[in-house]
Amino acid sequence: MFKVVKLTTIVYVLCAVVLVAAVTPAFVMVSRGGDVAEAFSQKARTVVVIDAGHGGEDPGVTGIRTGVKESDLNLKTAIVLGDLLSSAGYKAVQTRLTEGSTAEGAFDKDADMRARKETIERADPAAVISLHMNKYEDASRRGVQVFYSTDTSEAFALKMQKHLNDTMNVPTLGRGFEPIRGDYYIAQCTDAPSIIIECAFLSSPIDEALITDAAYRLRLAGEIETAVNSYLTE
Ligand SMILES: [Zn+2]
């Protein structure tokens, strides 16, 4: 009888210890979960527009070795970047999700650009990223370069270029770039901070081989997403 009581007591004590151990982390997790949920819901209200440049009858530049179309690589990179931003909690809006033009009917470059602007205006984004591929007469020119047009976009452009220098350009090329300011329609058709990223030089066989590889595009999109998140949360 005594042994039975003693065993029962031990069982109660053990149960209590297990209960405290189980409840304490659960409470901490709920508390942390609340913070994470709040941060996530804030991000869910933060819209990032991703603009895959060109499309339809406007292929952009083409690869020096394979003839791959810039428009297709822009779209593939844009979709991966959109998935990463969505996974991070942002609302990603794409200007196009097919290989065609963004505007209806026969191809018209002006209508295509206006359709992109309308998507950006409707989305009311916190940031706009237009994805393109570069070309240069010298096939040895390589790297990831950022362009922008307005004072509002300068800090975003600087942060993005620095991050892409640190993670992509310096490790592979031994050098980085400054973001380049110029007169670009897509980078100044909205008040939101807007940048153009020229992801690779399709005039370089090395850059072409890299950017046509899905694993490389995922890596690049991951670094772009990191810099967007850093810019929007600081
Ligand atoms: Zn382009």
XYZ file of C-alpha atoms and ligand atoms in Angstrom:
235
model
C 0.000 0.000 0.000
C 2.736 2.395 1.016
C 4.675 1.494 -2.111
C 1.587 2.107 -4.191
C 1.071 5.550 -2.619
C 4.714 6.383 -3.123
C 4.547 5.337 -6.759
C 1.399 7.392 -7.258
C 3.139 10.426 -5.733
C 6.114 9.938 -8.002
C 3.782 9.677 -10.968
C 2.024 12.924 -9.921
C 5.356 14.728 -9.501
C 6.561 13.463 -12.854
C 3.279 14.503 -14.471
C 3.611 17.983 -12.943
C 7.183 18.325 -14.205
C 6.166 17.153 -17.664
C 3.191 19.533 -17.602
C 5.322 22.550 -16.631
C 7.919 21.609 -19.226
C 5.211 21.254 -21.841
C 3.299 24.418 -20.973
C 6.277 26.792 -20.583
C 7.723 26.475 -24.087
C 4.196 26.452 -25.495
C 3.522 29.811 -23.858
C 6.806 31.239 -25.157
C 6.003 29.914 -28.611
C 2.539 31.497 -28.579
C 4.087 34.801 -27.515
C 6.735 34.663 -30.225
C 4.163 33.375 -32.691
C 2.124 36.519 -32.070
C 5.091 38.737 -32.986
C 5.845 36.678 -36.064
C 2.172 36.728 -37.076
C 2.065 40.522 -36.689
C 5.262 40.972 -38.711
C 3.869 38.595 -41.328
C 0.548 40.432 -41.579
C 2.420 43.754 -41.955
C 4.409 42.252 -44.803
C 1.242 40.832 -46.357
C 0.078 44.431 -46.736
C 3.418 45.394 -48.322
C 3.247 45.066 -52.079
C 6.297 44.558 -54.285
C 5.779 44.800 -58.048
C 8.038 42.626 -60.171
C 8.255 43.614 -63.800
C 9.594 41.013 -66.218
C 10.932 43.220 -69.011
C 9.901 42.761 -72.676
C 7.659 39.910 -73.885
C 5.641 38.919 -76.918
C 7.056 40.372 -80.128
C 9.663 42.249 -78.097
C 12.203 39.598 -77.017
C 14.798 42.125 -75.792
C 18.411 41.031 -76.287
C 19.359 37.456 -77.166
C 22.052 35.102 -75.902
C 25.348 35.117 -77.802
C 25.656 31.303 -77.833
C 22.128 29.904 -77.615
C 19.985 32.806 -78.854
C 17.912 32.545 -75.653
C 15.464 35.450 -75.385
C 15.887 38.040 -72.651
C 12.077 38.199 -72.282
C 11.947 34.504 -71.303
C 14.823 34.757 -68.812
C 13.286 37.900 -67.296
C 9.985 36.029 -66.797
C 11.628 32.945 -65.267
C 13.650 35.094 -62.853
C 10.575 37.206 -62.018
C 8.485 34.155 -61.131
C 11.184 32.768 -58.819
C 11.632 36.188 -57.165
C 7.846 36.475 -56.733
C 7.703 33.058 -55.050
C 10.544 34.007 -52.680
C 8.929 37.337 -51.756
C 5.576 35.602 -51.188
C 7.280 33.011 -48.975
C 8.840 35.878 -46.998
C 5.320 37.268 -46.438
C 5.130 40.038 -49.069
C 2.407 40.460 -51.647
C 4.202 40.042 -54.977
C 2.475 41.475 -58.039
C 3.791 40.603 -61.506
C 3.313 42.843 -64.552
C 3.209 39.715 -66.718
C 2.987 35.988 -66.089
C 3.074 34.733 -69.663
C 5.567 35.000 -72.498
C 3.268 37.449 -74.297
C 3.041 41.221 -74.139
C 1.416 42.890 -71.137
C -1.040 44.733 -73.417
C -3.967 43.231 -75.342
C -4.123 43.066 -79.135
C -1.417 43.651 -81.732
C 1.996 44.402 -80.264
C 2.558 48.054 -79.451
C 5.564 48.981 -77.290
C 3.908 52.115 -75.905
C 0.733 50.203 -74.976
C 2.907 47.498 -73.397
C 4.715 50.049 -71.231
C 1.425 51.785 -70.299
C -0.031 48.409 -69.222
C 2.974 47.917 -66.908
C 2.457 51.390 -65.447
C -1.259 50.652 -64.874
C -0.401 47.426 -63.023
C 2.046 49.357 -60.822
C -0.526 52.099 -60.105
C -3.229 49.573 -59.179
C -0.828 47.675 -56.898
C 0.284 50.813 -54.996
C 3.602 49.117 -54.170
C 6.286 49.788 -51.575
C 8.900 48.934 -54.204
C 9.179 48.099 -57.908
C 11.812 45.818 -59.426
C 12.091 45.564 -63.185
C 14.169 42.612 -64.375
C 16.232 42.745 -67.563
C 19.295 41.236 -69.223
C 22.177 43.333 -70.512
C 24.232 43.400 -73.716
C 27.582 44.995 -74.580
C 29.892 44.990 -77.588
C 32.736 43.568 -75.494
C 31.845 39.923 -74.707
C 34.034 39.979 -71.596
C 31.720 42.473 -69.829
C 29.820 40.633 -67.070
C 27.919 41.146 -63.835
C 24.701 42.279 -62.183
C 23.951 46.006 -62.452
C 21.288 48.234 -60.920
C 19.702 51.280 -62.610
C 17.329 53.900 -61.253
C 15.857 57.280 -62.161
C 14.667 59.250 -59.134
C 15.902 60.595 -55.786
C 13.211 58.456 -54.104
C 14.786 55.324 -55.576
C 18.431 56.123 -54.821
C 18.678 54.454 -51.384
C 16.974 51.314 -52.714
C 19.308 51.230 -55.738
C 22.406 51.707 -53.548
C 21.356 48.967 -51.120
C 20.512 46.523 -53.912
C 23.739 47.157 -55.848
C 25.878 46.879 -52.709
C 24.267 43.573 -51.747
C 24.610 42.208 -55.290
C 28.246 43.381 -55.355
C 28.989 41.641 -52.044
C 27.252 38.376 -52.930
C 27.464 38.047 -56.732
C 29.859 40.504 -58.428
C 32.876 40.689 -56.123
C 33.104 36.905 -55.508
C 32.982 36.085 -59.244
C 34.409 39.191 -60.954
C 36.594 40.637 -58.222
C 34.824 43.980 -58.588
C 31.530 45.684 -57.943
C 29.535 48.443 -59.666
C 27.865 51.708 -58.716
C 24.144 51.913 -59.485
C 23.581 53.982 -62.643
C 21.088 56.830 -62.725
C 19.339 57.537 -66.012
C 16.090 58.261 -67.790
C 14.131 54.990 -67.634
C 10.356 54.934 -68.087
C 9.620 51.984 -65.799
C 11.798 53.412 -63.015
C 9.965 56.744 -62.940
C 6.329 55.934 -63.790
C 5.441 55.754 -60.076
C 6.320 57.534 -56.828
C 7.390 54.218 -55.274
C 11.125 53.408 -55.084
C 11.834 51.663 -58.389
C 14.916 49.978 -59.776
C 15.925 48.038 -62.855
C 18.210 45.055 -62.365
C 20.196 43.936 -65.396
C 20.744 40.371 -64.194
C 23.465 39.267 -66.622
C 25.136 40.150 -69.918
C 23.718 37.928 -72.659
C 26.643 39.152 -74.799
C 28.950 37.200 -72.454
C 29.021 33.406 -72.983
C 29.868 32.970 -69.294
C 26.996 35.130 -68.016
C 24.669 33.484 -70.547
C 25.598 30.012 -69.257
C 25.024 31.151 -65.667
C 21.667 32.866 -66.129
C 20.211 30.034 -68.243
C 20.820 27.722 -65.260
C 17.791 27.504 -62.935
C 19.950 27.023 -59.825
C 21.861 30.248 -60.581
C 18.600 32.159 -61.173
C 17.314 30.889 -57.819
C 20.524 32.074 -56.117
C 20.335 35.504 -57.752
C 16.615 35.852 -56.943
C 17.423 34.886 -53.348
C 20.001 37.680 -53.071
C 17.566 40.183 -54.626
C 14.884 39.102 -52.144
C 17.326 39.514 -49.234
C 18.123 43.091 -50.294
C 14.421 43.954 -50.844
C 13.569 42.599 -47.396
C 16.470 44.509 -45.842
C 15.395 47.735 -47.567
C 11.713 47.408 -46.638
C 12.242 46.383 -43.003
C 14.968 48.796 -41.922
Zn 15.741 44.615 -71.430
